[in-house]
């Protein structure tokens, strides 16, 4: 295992070096501008959360959603998370950013509770958050502040976020578990290692990456990966969320495979809270 971890760390390092090489071109200016603007964005209401519903395949009910960050830049318009989160992740900027996301998501869950709706929210955390030993206490104080029961907050982590400092990440993840937070491995199957985490981490859920779900009906290799992941998860007593479900036939196939939950454009795109409320009411038949 040690040798594996060392190899993965070397690989990650390699990627970072590659990034620094690449940043010596014209793009670096844009990147620096984005990072500088992001500090302003956090303080001046340019950030928003969109919520993507997640449904229970057995009942069709929606009990949870994933909070996804959006940045409406005053000059550049909507900047997708893929264009600024990786940059923030390379600096300390990810800390205020994740704090903003957690606070906003919990504020929203509080609103839903006040309206009599118990909806869990899943928040994506980054590698730097996972090696920050202050993170669990910070989250606990936010949950207190909003009076949100701990089980309504889910934390999504990726396999690659765990390899920067596996021991420290394990300690933080264990603290999340001790707080009663729900933990999911995101983009499962696309990271470096998988099996050792299944054994060591106190998680409840695997999210099958959408790259496998997308063509599971036409590509046999993808079908095998989705089927095996569901089987593997169930063997470990975990439940499975399929991401990126884009049509009814895929939804049905996942249901037949005993996949517990699904998320995707076929169910709903990520939407602002007001639209989410309308979607939710219609779904419940009210
Ligand atoms: P993710 O956590 O795997 O989130 C799922 C992504 O898949 C979202 O992209 C979502 O809009 C997209 N998606 C959902 N259903 C479908 C579908 O049926 N088809 C297709 N083609 N795409 C679908 P988004 O919002 O652009 O976010 C991309 C990634 O950015 C996220 O991947 C996550 O890794 C990261 N991210 C987003 N918000 C946050 C955040 O608040 N904090 C952190 N650390 N990362 C975030
Ligand atoms: Mg996610
Ligand atoms: Mg994902
Ligand atoms: Mg993904």
Coordinates of C-alpha atoms and ligand atoms in Angstrom, one line a residue:
X1 CA 0.0 0.0 0.0
X2 CA 2.8 2.4 0.9
X3 CA 4.4 2.0 -2.5
X4 CA 1.0 2.7 -4.1
X5 CA 0.5 5.8 -2.1
X6 CA 4.0 7.1 -3.0
X7 CA 3.3 6.4 -6.6
X8 CA 0.0 8.3 -6.5
X9 CA 1.6 11.2 -4.8
X10 CA 4.3 11.3 -7.4
X11 CA 1.6 11.3 -10.1
X12 CA -0.3 14.1 -8.4
X13 CA 2.9 16.1 -8.1
X14 CA 3.6 15.5 -11.8
X15 CA 0.2 16.9 -12.6
X16 CA 0.9 20.0 -10.6
X17 CA 4.2 20.5 -12.2
X18 CA 2.5 20.2 -15.6
X19 CA 0.1 22.9 -14.5
X20 CA 2.8 25.3 -13.5
X21 CA 4.5 24.7 -16.9
X22 CA 1.3 25.3 -18.7
X23 CA 0.6 28.4 -16.7
X24 CA 3.6 30.1 -18.3
X25 CA 1.5 31.0 -21.2
X26 CA -1.2 33.6 -21.8
X27 CA -3.7 31.6 -19.8
X28 CA -1.9 32.4 -16.6
X29 CA -3.1 36.0 -16.8
X30 CA -6.7 34.9 -17.0
X31 CA -6.1 32.4 -14.1
X32 CA -4.7 35.1 -11.9
X33 CA -7.5 37.5 -12.8
X34 CA -10.1 34.7 -12.0
X35 CA -8.5 34.1 -8.6
X36 CA -8.4 37.8 -7.8
X37 CA -12.0 38.3 -8.9
X38 CA -13.1 35.3 -6.9
X39 CA -12.2 37.0 -3.6
X40 CA -14.5 39.8 -4.6
X41 CA -17.2 37.4 -5.7
X42 CA -17.4 35.7 -2.4
X43 CA -17.9 39.1 -0.6
X44 CA -20.2 40.7 -3.1
X45 CA -23.0 38.2 -3.9
X46 CA -21.8 37.0 -7.2
X47 CA -21.9 33.3 -6.1
X48 CA -25.1 31.2 -6.2
X49 CA -25.9 27.6 -5.4
X50 CA -28.0 25.5 -7.8
X51 CA -29.6 22.4 -6.4
X52 CA -29.9 19.1 -8.4
X53 CA -32.6 16.8 -7.0
X54 CA -31.8 13.2 -6.3
X55 CA -34.5 10.6 -6.4
X56 CA -35.1 7.3 -4.7
X57 CA -35.5 4.7 -7.5
X58 CA -37.8 2.4 -5.5
X59 CA -40.4 5.1 -4.6
X60 CA -39.6 8.0 -7.0
X61 CA -39.5 10.4 -4.0
X62 CA -36.9 13.1 -3.7
X63 CA -35.3 13.3 -0.3
X64 CA -32.1 15.1 -1.2
X65 CA -30.2 17.2 -3.6
X66 CA -26.6 18.2 -4.4
X67 CA -25.5 21.8 -4.0
X68 CA -23.5 23.0 -7.1
X69 CA -21.7 26.3 -7.1
X70 CA -22.3 28.9 -9.8
X71 CA -20.5 32.2 -10.4
X72 CA -22.2 35.0 -12.2
X73 CA -19.3 37.3 -13.1
X74 CA -20.3 40.9 -13.7
X75 CA -18.3 41.0 -17.0
X76 CA -17.8 37.4 -18.0
X77 CA -21.2 36.1 -17.2
X78 CA -21.7 32.6 -15.9
X79 CA -18.4 30.9 -15.2
X80 CA -18.7 27.1 -14.8
X81 CA -17.3 25.6 -11.6
X82 CA -14.8 23.6 -13.6
X83 CA -13.1 26.9 -14.6
X84 CA -12.6 28.3 -11.1
X85 CA -12.8 25.6 -8.5
X86 CA -9.6 23.8 -9.6
X87 CA -7.8 27.2 -9.4
X88 CA -9.2 27.9 -5.9
X89 CA -8.2 24.4 -4.9
X90 CA -4.6 25.2 -5.7
X91 CA -4.6 28.1 -3.2
X92 CA -6.0 28.9 0.2
X93 CA -9.0 30.5 -1.6
X94 CA -10.8 27.1 -1.4
X95 CA -11.3 27.6 2.4
X96 CA -13.5 30.8 2.2
X97 CA -15.2 29.3 -0.9
X98 CA -16.2 26.0 0.8
X99 CA -17.3 27.9 3.9
X100 CA -19.6 30.1 1.7
X101 CA -21.0 27.0 0.1
X102 CA -21.6 25.2 3.4
X103 CA -23.2 28.3 4.9
X104 CA -25.5 28.9 2.0
X105 CA -26.5 25.2 1.6
X106 CA -27.4 25.0 5.4
X107 CA -29.3 28.3 5.2
X108 CA -31.4 26.7 2.4
X109 CA -32.0 23.5 4.3
X110 CA -33.2 25.6 7.2
X111 CA -35.7 27.4 4.9
X112 CA -36.9 24.0 3.7
X113 CA -37.3 22.7 7.3
X114 CA -39.3 25.9 8.1
X115 CA -41.6 25.0 5.2
X116 CA -42.0 21.5 6.6
X117 CA -39.7 19.8 4.0
X118 CA -36.9 17.6 5.1
X119 CA -34.4 17.7 2.3
X120 CA -30.8 16.6 2.7
X121 CA -28.1 18.6 0.9
X122 CA -24.9 17.2 -0.4
X123 CA -21.9 19.5 -0.5
X124 CA -18.7 18.8 -2.5
X125 CA -15.5 19.3 -0.5
X126 CA -11.9 19.6 -1.8
X127 CA -8.7 17.9 -0.9
X128 CA -7.5 21.0 1.1
X129 CA -10.7 20.9 3.2
X130 CA -10.1 17.2 3.9
X131 CA -6.7 17.8 5.4
X132 CA -7.9 20.8 7.4
X133 CA -8.3 19.4 10.9
X134 CA -10.5 22.5 11.8
X135 CA -13.1 21.5 9.2
X136 CA -15.3 19.2 11.4
X137 CA -15.6 21.7 14.2
X138 CA -16.4 24.5 11.7
X139 CA -19.1 22.4 10.1
X140 CA -20.6 21.5 13.5
X141 CA -20.8 25.1 14.5
X142 CA -22.6 25.9 11.2
X143 CA -25.1 23.1 11.8
X144 CA -25.7 24.6 15.3
X145 CA -26.1 28.1 13.9
X146 CA -28.8 27.1 11.5
X147 CA -30.4 24.4 13.7
X148 CA -30.0 21.8 11.0
X149 CA -29.9 18.1 12.1
X150 CA -26.5 16.7 11.2
X151 CA -27.9 13.8 9.2
X152 CA -29.3 16.3 6.6
X153 CA -25.8 17.3 5.6
X154 CA -23.9 15.0 3.2
X155 CA -20.3 15.4 2.3
X156 CA -19.1 14.4 -1.2
X157 CA -15.4 13.6 -1.5
X158 CA -13.5 12.3 -4.5
X159 CA -10.9 9.5 -4.4
X160 CA -8.2 12.0 -5.7
X161 CA -8.9 14.3 -2.7
X162 CA -8.0 11.5 -0.4
X163 CA -4.5 10.9 -1.7
X164 CA -2.8 14.2 -0.8
X165 CA -2.4 13.1 2.8
X166 CA -4.4 9.9 3.3
X167 CA -3.8 9.6 7.0
X168 CA -5.0 13.2 7.8
X169 CA -7.9 12.9 5.4
X170 CA -9.0 9.7 7.1
X171 CA -8.9 11.4 10.5
X172 CA -11.1 14.3 9.2
X173 CA -13.5 11.9 7.5
X174 CA -13.7 9.9 10.7
X175 CA -14.6 13.1 12.6
X176 CA -17.3 13.8 10.0
X177 CA -18.7 10.3 10.6
X178 CA -18.6 10.8 14.4
X179 CA -20.7 14.0 13.9
X180 CA -23.3 11.9 12.1
X181 CA -22.8 13.4 8.7
X182 CA -23.5 11.3 5.7
X183 CA -20.5 10.6 3.5
X184 CA -20.3 9.7 -0.2
X185 CA -17.5 9.0 -2.6
X186 CA -18.1 11.1 -5.7
X187 CA -17.1 10.2 -9.3
X188 CA -16.5 6.6 -8.2
X189 CA -14.3 4.7 -10.5
X190 CA -12.5 7.6 -12.1
X191 CA -9.9 8.1 -9.2
X192 CA -6.7 6.3 -8.5
X193 CA -7.4 3.7 -5.9
X194 CA -10.8 2.4 -4.7
X195 CA -10.7 -0.8 -2.7
X196 CA -8.6 0.4 0.2
X197 CA -10.9 3.3 0.8
X198 CA -13.9 1.1 0.8
X199 CA -12.3 -0.9 3.6
X200 CA -11.1 2.0 5.7
X201 CA -13.5 4.9 5.3
X202 CA -16.7 5.2 7.2
X203 CA -18.8 6.1 4.1
X204 CA -22.5 5.2 3.3
X205 CA -22.7 6.0 -0.4
X206 CA -20.9 5.5 -3.7
X207 CA -21.8 7.8 -6.6
X208 CA -21.1 6.1 -9.9
X209 CA -19.5 8.6 -12.2
X210 CA -21.7 9.9 -15.1
X211 CA -19.1 8.9 -17.7
X212 CA -20.0 5.2 -17.0
X213 CA -23.8 5.8 -16.7
X214 CA -24.1 7.8 -19.9
X215 CA -23.6 4.9 -22.3
X216 CA -24.3 2.0 -20.1
X217 CA -27.1 0.9 -22.4
X218 CA -24.9 0.9 -25.5
X219 CA -21.4 0.2 -24.3
X220 CA -20.9 -3.2 -22.7
X221 CA -17.8 -2.1 -20.8
X222 CA -19.7 0.7 -19.2
X223 CA -22.5 -1.6 -18.3
X224 CA -20.1 -4.0 -16.7
X225 CA -18.5 -1.1 -14.6
X226 CA -21.9 0.1 -13.5
X227 CA -23.1 -3.4 -12.6
X228 CA -19.9 -4.3 -10.8
X229 CA -19.9 -1.0 -8.8
X230 CA -23.4 -1.6 -7.6
X231 CA -22.5 -5.1 -6.6
X232 CA -19.4 -4.0 -4.9
X233 CA -21.2 -1.2 -3.0
X234 CA -23.9 -3.6 -1.8
X235 CA -21.3 -6.2 -0.7
X236 CA -19.9 -3.4 1.6
X237 CA -23.4 -2.4 2.8
X238 CA -23.2 0.9 0.9
X239 CA -25.9 2.4 -1.3
X240 CA -25.4 3.8 -4.8
X241 CA -26.3 7.0 -6.5
X242 CA -26.0 7.0 -10.3
X243 CA -25.0 10.4 -11.6
X244 CA -25.8 11.8 -15.1
X245 CA -29.0 9.9 -15.9
X246 CA -30.2 11.5 -19.1
X247 CA -33.1 9.2 -20.2
X248 CA -35.9 7.0 -19.0
X249 CA -34.4 3.8 -20.3
X250 CA -31.2 4.3 -18.3
X251 CA -33.3 5.1 -15.2
X252 CA -35.2 1.8 -15.7
X253 CA -32.0 -0.2 -16.2
X254 CA -30.6 1.3 -12.9
X255 CA -33.8 0.5 -11.1
X256 CA -33.5 -3.2 -12.3
X257 CA -29.9 -3.3 -11.1
X258 CA -31.2 -2.3 -7.6
X259 CA -29.4 1.0 -7.7
X260 CA -30.9 3.0 -4.8
X261 CA -30.8 6.6 -6.1
X262 CA -30.4 8.6 -9.2
X263 CA -29.5 12.1 -10.3
X264 CA -29.3 13.6 -13.8
X265 CA -30.8 15.9 -16.4
X266 CA -33.6 13.4 -17.1
X267 CA -34.8 14.0 -13.5
X268 CA -33.8 17.7 -13.4
X269 CA -30.8 19.9 -14.1
X270 CA -29.3 21.7 -11.2
X271 CA -31.6 24.7 -10.6
X272 CA -31.9 27.7 -8.3
X273 CA -33.8 27.2 -5.0
X274 CA -37.0 28.8 -6.2
X275 CA -37.2 26.5 -9.2
X276 CA -36.3 23.6 -7.0
X277 CA -39.3 24.3 -4.8
X278 CA -41.6 24.4 -7.8
X279 CA -40.2 21.1 -9.1
X280 CA -40.5 19.5 -5.6
X281 CA -44.1 20.5 -5.2
X282 CA -45.1 19.2 -8.6
X283 CA -43.2 16.0 -8.0
X284 CA -45.0 15.4 -4.7
X285 CA -48.3 16.1 -6.5
X286 CA -49.4 19.1 -4.4
Ligands
LIG1 P1 -19.8 16.7 -9.4 O1 -19.8 16.9 -8.0 O2 -19.6 15.3 -9.9 O3 -21.2 17.2 -9.9 C1 -22.0 16.7 -11.0 C2 -21.8 17.5 -12.2 O4 -22.5 16.8 -13.3 C3 -22.4 18.9 -12.2 O5 -21.6 19.7 -13.0 C4 -23.8 18.6 -12.8 O6 -24.4 19.8 -13.4 C5 -23.4 17.6 -13.9 N1 -24.6 16.8 -14.3 C6 -25.6 16.4 -13.5 N2 -26.4 15.6 -14.2 C7 -26.0 15.5 -15.4 C8 -26.4 14.9 -16.6 O7 -27.4 14.2 -16.7 N3 -25.6 15.0 -17.7 C9 -24.5 15.8 -17.7 N4 -23.8 15.9 -18.9 N5 -24.0 16.4 -16.6 C10 -24.8 16.3 -15.5 P2 -21.2 21.2 -12.5 O8 -22.3 21.8 -11.7 O9 -20.6 21.9 -13.7 O10 -20.0 20.8 -11.5 C11 -18.8 20.2 -12.0 C12 -18.0 19.8 -10.8 O11 -17.5 21.0 -10.1 C13 -18.7 19.0 -9.8 O12 -18.8 17.6 -10.2 C14 -17.8 19.2 -8.6 O13 -16.6 18.3 -8.7 C15 -17.3 20.6 -8.8 N6 -18.1 21.5 -7.9 C16 -19.3 22.0 -8.1 N7 -19.7 22.8 -7.0 C17 -18.7 22.6 -6.1 C18 -18.5 23.2 -4.8 O14 -19.4 23.8 -4.2 N8 -17.4 22.8 -4.2 C19 -16.4 22.0 -4.8 N9 -15.3 21.7 -4.1 N10 -16.6 21.5 -6.0 C20 -17.7 21.8 -6.7
LIG2 MG1 -20.6 15.9 -6.4
LIG3 MG1 -19.9 13.4 -9.3
LIG4 MG1 -18.7 14.1 -11.9

